C-alpha positions in Angstrom: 16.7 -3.4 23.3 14.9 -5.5 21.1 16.2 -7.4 18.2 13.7 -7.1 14.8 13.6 -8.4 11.7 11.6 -6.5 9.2 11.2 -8.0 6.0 9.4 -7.0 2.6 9.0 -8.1 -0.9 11.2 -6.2 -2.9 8.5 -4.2 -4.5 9.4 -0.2 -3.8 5.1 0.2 -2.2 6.0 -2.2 -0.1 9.6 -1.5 1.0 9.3 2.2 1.8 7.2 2.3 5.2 8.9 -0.6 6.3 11.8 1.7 5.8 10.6 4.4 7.8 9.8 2.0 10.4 13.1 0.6 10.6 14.7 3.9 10.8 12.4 4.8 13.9 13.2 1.6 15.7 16.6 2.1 15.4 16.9 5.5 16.7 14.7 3.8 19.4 18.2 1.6 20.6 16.7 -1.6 19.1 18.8 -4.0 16.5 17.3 -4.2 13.0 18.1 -6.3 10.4 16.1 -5.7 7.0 15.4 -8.3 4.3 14.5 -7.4 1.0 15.9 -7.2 -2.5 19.3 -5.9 -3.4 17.6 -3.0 -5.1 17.0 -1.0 -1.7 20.7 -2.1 -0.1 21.5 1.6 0.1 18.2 2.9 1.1 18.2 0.1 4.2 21.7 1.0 5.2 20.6 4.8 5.5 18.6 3.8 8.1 20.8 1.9 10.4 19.5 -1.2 10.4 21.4 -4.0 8.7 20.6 -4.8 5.4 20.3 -8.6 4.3 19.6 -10.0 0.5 16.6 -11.9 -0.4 18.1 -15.2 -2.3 17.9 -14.5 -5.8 14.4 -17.1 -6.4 13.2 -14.0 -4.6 14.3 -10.9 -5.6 12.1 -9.8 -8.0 11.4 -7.1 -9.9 8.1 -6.1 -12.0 9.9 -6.6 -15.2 10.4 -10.5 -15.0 6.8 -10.9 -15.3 5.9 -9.4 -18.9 2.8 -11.4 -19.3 1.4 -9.9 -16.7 -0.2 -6.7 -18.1 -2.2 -8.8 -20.5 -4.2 -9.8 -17.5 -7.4 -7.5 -16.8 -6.9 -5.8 -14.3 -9.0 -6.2 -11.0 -9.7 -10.7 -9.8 -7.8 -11.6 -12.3 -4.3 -9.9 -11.7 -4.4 -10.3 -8.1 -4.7 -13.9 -8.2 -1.7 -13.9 -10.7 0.4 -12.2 -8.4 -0.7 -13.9 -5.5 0.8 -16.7 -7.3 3.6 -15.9 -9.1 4.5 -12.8 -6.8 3.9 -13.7 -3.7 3.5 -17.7 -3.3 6.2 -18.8 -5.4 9.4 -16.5 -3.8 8.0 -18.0 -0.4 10.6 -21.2 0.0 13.7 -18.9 -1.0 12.2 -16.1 1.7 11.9 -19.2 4.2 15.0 -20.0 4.2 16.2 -16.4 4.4 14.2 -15.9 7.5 15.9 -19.4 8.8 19.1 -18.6 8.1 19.0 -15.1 10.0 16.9 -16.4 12.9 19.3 -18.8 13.7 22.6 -16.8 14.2 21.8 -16.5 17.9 18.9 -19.0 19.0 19.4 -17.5 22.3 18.4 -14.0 21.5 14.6 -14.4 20.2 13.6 -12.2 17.7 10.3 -10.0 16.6 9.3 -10.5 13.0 8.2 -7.5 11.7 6.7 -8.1 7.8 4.8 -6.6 5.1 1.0 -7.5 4.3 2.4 -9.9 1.2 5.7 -11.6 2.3 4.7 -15.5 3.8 8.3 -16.4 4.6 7.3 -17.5 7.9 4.2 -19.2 7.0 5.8 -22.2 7.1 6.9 -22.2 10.6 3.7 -20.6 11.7 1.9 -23.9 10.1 4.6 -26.9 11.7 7.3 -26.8 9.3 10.7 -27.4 11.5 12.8 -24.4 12.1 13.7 -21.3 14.7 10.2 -19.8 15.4 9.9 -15.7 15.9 8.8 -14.7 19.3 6.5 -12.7 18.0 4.8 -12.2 14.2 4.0 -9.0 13.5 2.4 -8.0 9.9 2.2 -4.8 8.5 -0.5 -3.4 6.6 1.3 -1.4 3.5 -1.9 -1.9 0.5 -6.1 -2.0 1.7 -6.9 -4.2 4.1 -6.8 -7.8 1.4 -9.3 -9.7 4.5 -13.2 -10.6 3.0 -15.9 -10.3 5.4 -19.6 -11.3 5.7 -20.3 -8.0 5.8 -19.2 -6.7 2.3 -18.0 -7.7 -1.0 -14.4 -9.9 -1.4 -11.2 -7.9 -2.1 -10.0 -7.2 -5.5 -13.7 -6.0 -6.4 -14.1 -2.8 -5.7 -17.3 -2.7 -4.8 -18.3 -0.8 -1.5 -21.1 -2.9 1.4 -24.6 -2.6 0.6 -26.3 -2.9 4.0 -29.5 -4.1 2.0 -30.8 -7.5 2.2 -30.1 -7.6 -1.8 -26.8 -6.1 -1.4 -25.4 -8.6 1.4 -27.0 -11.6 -0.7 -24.8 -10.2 -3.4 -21.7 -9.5 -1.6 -21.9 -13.4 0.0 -22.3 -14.7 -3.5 -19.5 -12.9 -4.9 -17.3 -14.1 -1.6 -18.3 -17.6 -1.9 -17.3 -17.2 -6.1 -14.0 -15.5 -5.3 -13.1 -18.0 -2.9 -13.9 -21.0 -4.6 -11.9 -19.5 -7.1 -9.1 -19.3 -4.8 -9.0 -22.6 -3.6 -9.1 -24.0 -7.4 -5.7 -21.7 -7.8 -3.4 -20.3 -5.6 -4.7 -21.5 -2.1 -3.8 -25.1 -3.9 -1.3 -24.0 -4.5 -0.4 -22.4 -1.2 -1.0 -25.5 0.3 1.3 -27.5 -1.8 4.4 -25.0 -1.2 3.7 -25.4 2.3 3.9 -29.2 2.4 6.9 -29.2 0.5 8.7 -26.9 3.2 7.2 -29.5 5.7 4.3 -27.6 7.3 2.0 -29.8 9.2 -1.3 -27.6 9.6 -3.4 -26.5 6.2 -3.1 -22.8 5.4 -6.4 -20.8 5.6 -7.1 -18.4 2.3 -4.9 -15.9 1.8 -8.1 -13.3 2.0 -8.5 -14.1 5.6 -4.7 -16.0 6.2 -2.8 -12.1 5.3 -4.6 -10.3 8.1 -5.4 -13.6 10.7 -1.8 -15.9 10.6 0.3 -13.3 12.2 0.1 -13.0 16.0 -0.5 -9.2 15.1 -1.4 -6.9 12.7 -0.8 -3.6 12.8 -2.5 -1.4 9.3 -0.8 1.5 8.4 -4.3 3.7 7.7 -7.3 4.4 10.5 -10.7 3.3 10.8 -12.7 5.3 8.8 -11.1 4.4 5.8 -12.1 1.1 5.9 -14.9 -1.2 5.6 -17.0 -1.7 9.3 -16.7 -5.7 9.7 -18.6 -7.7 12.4 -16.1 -10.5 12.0 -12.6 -8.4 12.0 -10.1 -11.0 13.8 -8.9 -9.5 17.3 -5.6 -8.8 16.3 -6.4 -6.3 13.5 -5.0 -2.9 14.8 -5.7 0.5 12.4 -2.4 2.8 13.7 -3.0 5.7 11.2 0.0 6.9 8.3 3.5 7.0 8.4 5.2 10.0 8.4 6.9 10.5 4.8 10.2 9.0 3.9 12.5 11.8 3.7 15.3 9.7 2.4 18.0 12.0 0.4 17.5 15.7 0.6 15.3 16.7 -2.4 16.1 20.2 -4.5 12.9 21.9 -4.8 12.1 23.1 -8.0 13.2 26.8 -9.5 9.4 27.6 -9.5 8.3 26.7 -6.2 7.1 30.3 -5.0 4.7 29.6 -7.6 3.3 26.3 -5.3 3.3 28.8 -2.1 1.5 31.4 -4.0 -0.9 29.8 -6.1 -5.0 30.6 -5.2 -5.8 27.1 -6.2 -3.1 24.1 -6.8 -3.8 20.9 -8.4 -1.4 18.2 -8.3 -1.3 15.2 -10.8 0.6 11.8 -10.2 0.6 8.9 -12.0 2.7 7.1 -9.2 6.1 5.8 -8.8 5.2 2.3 -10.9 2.3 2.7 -13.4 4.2 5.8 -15.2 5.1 4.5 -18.2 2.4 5.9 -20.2 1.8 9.1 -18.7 -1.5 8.8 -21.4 -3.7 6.7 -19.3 -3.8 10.1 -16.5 -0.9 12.7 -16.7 -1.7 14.4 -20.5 -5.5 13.6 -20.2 -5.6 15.4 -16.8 -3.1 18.3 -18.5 -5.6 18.5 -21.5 -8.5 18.6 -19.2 -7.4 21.4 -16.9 -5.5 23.6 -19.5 -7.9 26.9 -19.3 -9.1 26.1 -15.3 -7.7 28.9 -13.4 -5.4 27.4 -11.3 -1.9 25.8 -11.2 -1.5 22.0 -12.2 2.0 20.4 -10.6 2.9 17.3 -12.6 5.3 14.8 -10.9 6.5 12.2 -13.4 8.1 9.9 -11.4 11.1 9.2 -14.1 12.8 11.8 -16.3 10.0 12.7 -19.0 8.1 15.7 -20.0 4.8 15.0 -21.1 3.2 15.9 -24.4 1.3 19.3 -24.9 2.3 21.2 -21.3 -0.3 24.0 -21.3 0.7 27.4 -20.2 -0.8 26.7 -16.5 1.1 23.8 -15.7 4.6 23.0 -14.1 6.5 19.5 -14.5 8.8 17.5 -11.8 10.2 14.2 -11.2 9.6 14.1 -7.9 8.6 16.7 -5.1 8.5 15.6 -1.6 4.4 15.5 -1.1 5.1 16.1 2.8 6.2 19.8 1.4 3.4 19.9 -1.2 0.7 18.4 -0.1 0.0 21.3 2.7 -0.7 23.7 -0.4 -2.8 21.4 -2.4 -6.0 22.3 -2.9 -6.7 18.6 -4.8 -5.1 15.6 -6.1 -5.7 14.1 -9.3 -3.8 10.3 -8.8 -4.0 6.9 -10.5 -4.4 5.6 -6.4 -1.4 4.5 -4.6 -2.5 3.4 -1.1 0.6 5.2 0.4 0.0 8.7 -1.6 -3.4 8.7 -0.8 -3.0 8.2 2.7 -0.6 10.8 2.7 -3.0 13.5 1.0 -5.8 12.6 3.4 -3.1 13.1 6.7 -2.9 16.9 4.6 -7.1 17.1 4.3 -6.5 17.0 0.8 -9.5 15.5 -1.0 -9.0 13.5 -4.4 -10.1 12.3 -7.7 -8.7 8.9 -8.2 -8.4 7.0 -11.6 -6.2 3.7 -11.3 -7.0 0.3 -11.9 -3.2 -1.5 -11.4 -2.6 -3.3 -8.4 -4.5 -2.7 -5.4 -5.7 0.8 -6.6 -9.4 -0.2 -7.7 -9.7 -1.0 -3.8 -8.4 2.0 -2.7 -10.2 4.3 -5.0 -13.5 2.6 -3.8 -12.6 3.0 -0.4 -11.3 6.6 -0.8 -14.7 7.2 -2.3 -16.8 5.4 0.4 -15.4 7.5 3.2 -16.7 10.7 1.1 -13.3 11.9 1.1 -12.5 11.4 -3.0 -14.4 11.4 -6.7 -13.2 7.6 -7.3 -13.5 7.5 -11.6 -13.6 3.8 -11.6 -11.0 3.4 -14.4 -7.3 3.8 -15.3 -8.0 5.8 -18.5 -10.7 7.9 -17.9 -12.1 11.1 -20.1 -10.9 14.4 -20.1 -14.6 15.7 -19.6 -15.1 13.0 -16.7 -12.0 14.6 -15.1 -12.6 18.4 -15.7 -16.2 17.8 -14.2 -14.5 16.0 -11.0 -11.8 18.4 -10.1 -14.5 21.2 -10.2 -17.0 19.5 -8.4 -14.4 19.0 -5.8 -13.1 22.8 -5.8 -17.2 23.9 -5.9 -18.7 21.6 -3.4 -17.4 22.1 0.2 -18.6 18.6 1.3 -15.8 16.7 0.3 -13.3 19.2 1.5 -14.7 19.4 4.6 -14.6 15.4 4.9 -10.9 15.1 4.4 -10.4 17.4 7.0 -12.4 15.3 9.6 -10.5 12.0 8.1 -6.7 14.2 8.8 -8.1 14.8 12.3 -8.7 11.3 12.8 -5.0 10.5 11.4 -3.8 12.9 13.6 -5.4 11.4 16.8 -2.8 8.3 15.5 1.3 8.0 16.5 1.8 4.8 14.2 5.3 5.2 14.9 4.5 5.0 18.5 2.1 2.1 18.5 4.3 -0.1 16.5 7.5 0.4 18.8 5.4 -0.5 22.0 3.8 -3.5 19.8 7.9 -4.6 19.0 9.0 -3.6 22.6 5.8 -5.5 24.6 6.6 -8.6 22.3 10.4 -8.9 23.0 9.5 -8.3 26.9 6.9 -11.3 26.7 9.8 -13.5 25.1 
């Protein structure tokens, strides 16, 4: 038995496969304790594991920051979070971490933590305090490491193996970096000295993937970026398995799902729904005459304007029961749905640009596997003409099939138990 702590910010992307994780390593005999905001208390403790509170300079939720949706998406917003999301809650989740790893200095204890949560930067860098055995991160978003070899994260722009191109993409590296160091690597840095860390941080667009000891990213190979300079540590261990949670009712029309010649499903996600506008009614509007059925989950208790005739509304349906009978997805680009369609072979059209999402529609687009629209509000014609070049044109199709075989070659599940259980042996 090992004992784990597996912590998260308390941001729902971010705490669900760390859930599933910590469900699997406790039926695997090990102790688990999980850290995250109060929010998911219930949803911890259905796992097993123990649940533990962030302090409240920590426990955040996406409403505290109002201001924040005035920033453009894309550079912009992901240096504001990295700031005020992630930098700033990293004392409090310090001396969280501190506080749980000392109860029993003589047991040591295997850090397991999402992509974003730097609560034990500060012991990894010299600050005084109990050390994990081992540092394990996560990879729950795209991969947030810049490379020589393509354009810096938060872009989403795809390599250019051309002379021109690589010129470009080390230019707009060296400008996003410089930027970086002007605002919230100084203040990184700063934090750090405070908690008494001794060694400077790196960036956080090469620190995220290269601090912890390991990194293990929830997604495979293909769907990434080839780097020359990936640090050793970087593992790809293919998709979770969904996150069953509570039993879910499946809707009074569902022999129309297992029936349908041709399904189209429609998400806006589980965060950026509040104006089912930007995706949801365009996508409705677009598809209304299109011989097929259109699903709709809402993710909140709303019906959205104009339901045509072929179309069928729910909050939620488990996409591990749906996904097998989609024929394609129409999503604003959440890095965990999308990497759930693509373990199904379902190919995409993606439209987001919140968050991570312009990444992963780029990258969801680069491995051939999805029509990537480039924006969070696209047009009704741009989305008609992308569904049908994806139900015409077996290319694509036939591409998400090759990806699921790849993330079925994977046992994430698997890889990060023996990665837990070979650190707590080396202890």
């Amino acid at each position: 038995m090992t004992r784990v702590l597996i912590a998260a910010v308390p941001f729902f992307g971010h705490v669900r496969p760390l859930r599933v994780i910590a469900a699997d390593l406790v039926e695997r005999g090990h102790e688990v304790t999980f850290l995250t905001g109060s929010a998911f208390r219930a949803a911890v403790e259905r796992t097993g594991a123990r649940f533990a509170a962030l302090p409240a300079e920590a426990d955040l939720r996406p409403d505290q920051f109002p201001d924040r949706n005035s920033i453009p998406a894309g550079p912009a917003r992901l240096e504001y979070d990295n700031q005020q999301l992630f930098i700033a809650p990293m004392a409090a989740q310090h001396t969280a971490l501190q506080e749980l790893l000392a109860e029993d200095d003589a047991a040591p204890t295997v850090l397991l933590h999402d992509t974003m949560f730097l609560g034990a930067w500060p012991v990894l860098h010299g600050a005084a305090g109990v050390r994990p055995a081992a540092v394990i991160g996560v990879g729950v978003m795209p991969l947030p490491l810049n490379s020589a070899d393509h354009p810096p994260f938060g872009t989403g722009l795809a390599p250019d193996g051309s002379e021109e191109g690589r010129t470009r993409g080390r230019r707009l590296t060296e400008h996003a970096e410089a930027a970086e160091r002007a605002g919230s690597h100084r203040l990184l840095a700063a934090a750090l000295t405070r908690l008494g860390s001794t060694e400077p941080p790196p960036l956080l667009s090469r620190g995220l993937v290269g601090v912890p000891d390991r990194f293990l990213q929830l997604s495979i190979e293909s769907m990434d970026y080839p780097r020359s300079d990936a640090p050793p540590r970087l593992r790809y261990v293919g998709a979770l398995p969904p996150d069953t949670g509570d039993a879910v009712e499946l809707p009074d029309w569902w022999d129309e799902v297992t029936s349908a010649s041709r399904l189209i499903v429609v998400s806006q996600g589980t965060i950026a729904n509040d104006d089912l506008s930007r995706l949801i009614e365009p996508t409705l509007r677009a598809l209304a005459d299109l011989d097929a059925l259109v699903v709709v989950t809402t993710g909140r208790d709303v019906v959205p304007a104009g339901l045509p005739a072929n179309a069928r509304v729910a909050e939620f349906i488990p996409f591990d029961a749906m996904l097998p009978h989609v024929d394609v997805l129409v999503s604003n680009g959440g890095y965990g749905g999308v990497q759930q369609a693509l373990r199904h072979g379902v190919p995409m059209v993606l439209a987001g640009d919140t968050e991570d999402k312009i990444e992963v529609g780029a990258k969801a687009a680069w491995a051939g596997a999805a029509v990537n629209l480039g924006t969070g509000d696209p047009d009704e014609a741009d989305i008609r003409k992308a569904v049908e070049s994806i139900l015409d044109d077996p290319l694509l199709r036939d591409r998400a099939r090759r990806l699921q075989a790849e993330y079925e070659a994977h046992d994430p599940c698997s890889a990060i138990a023996a990665a837990v259980e070979q650190a707590g042996r080396s202890c």
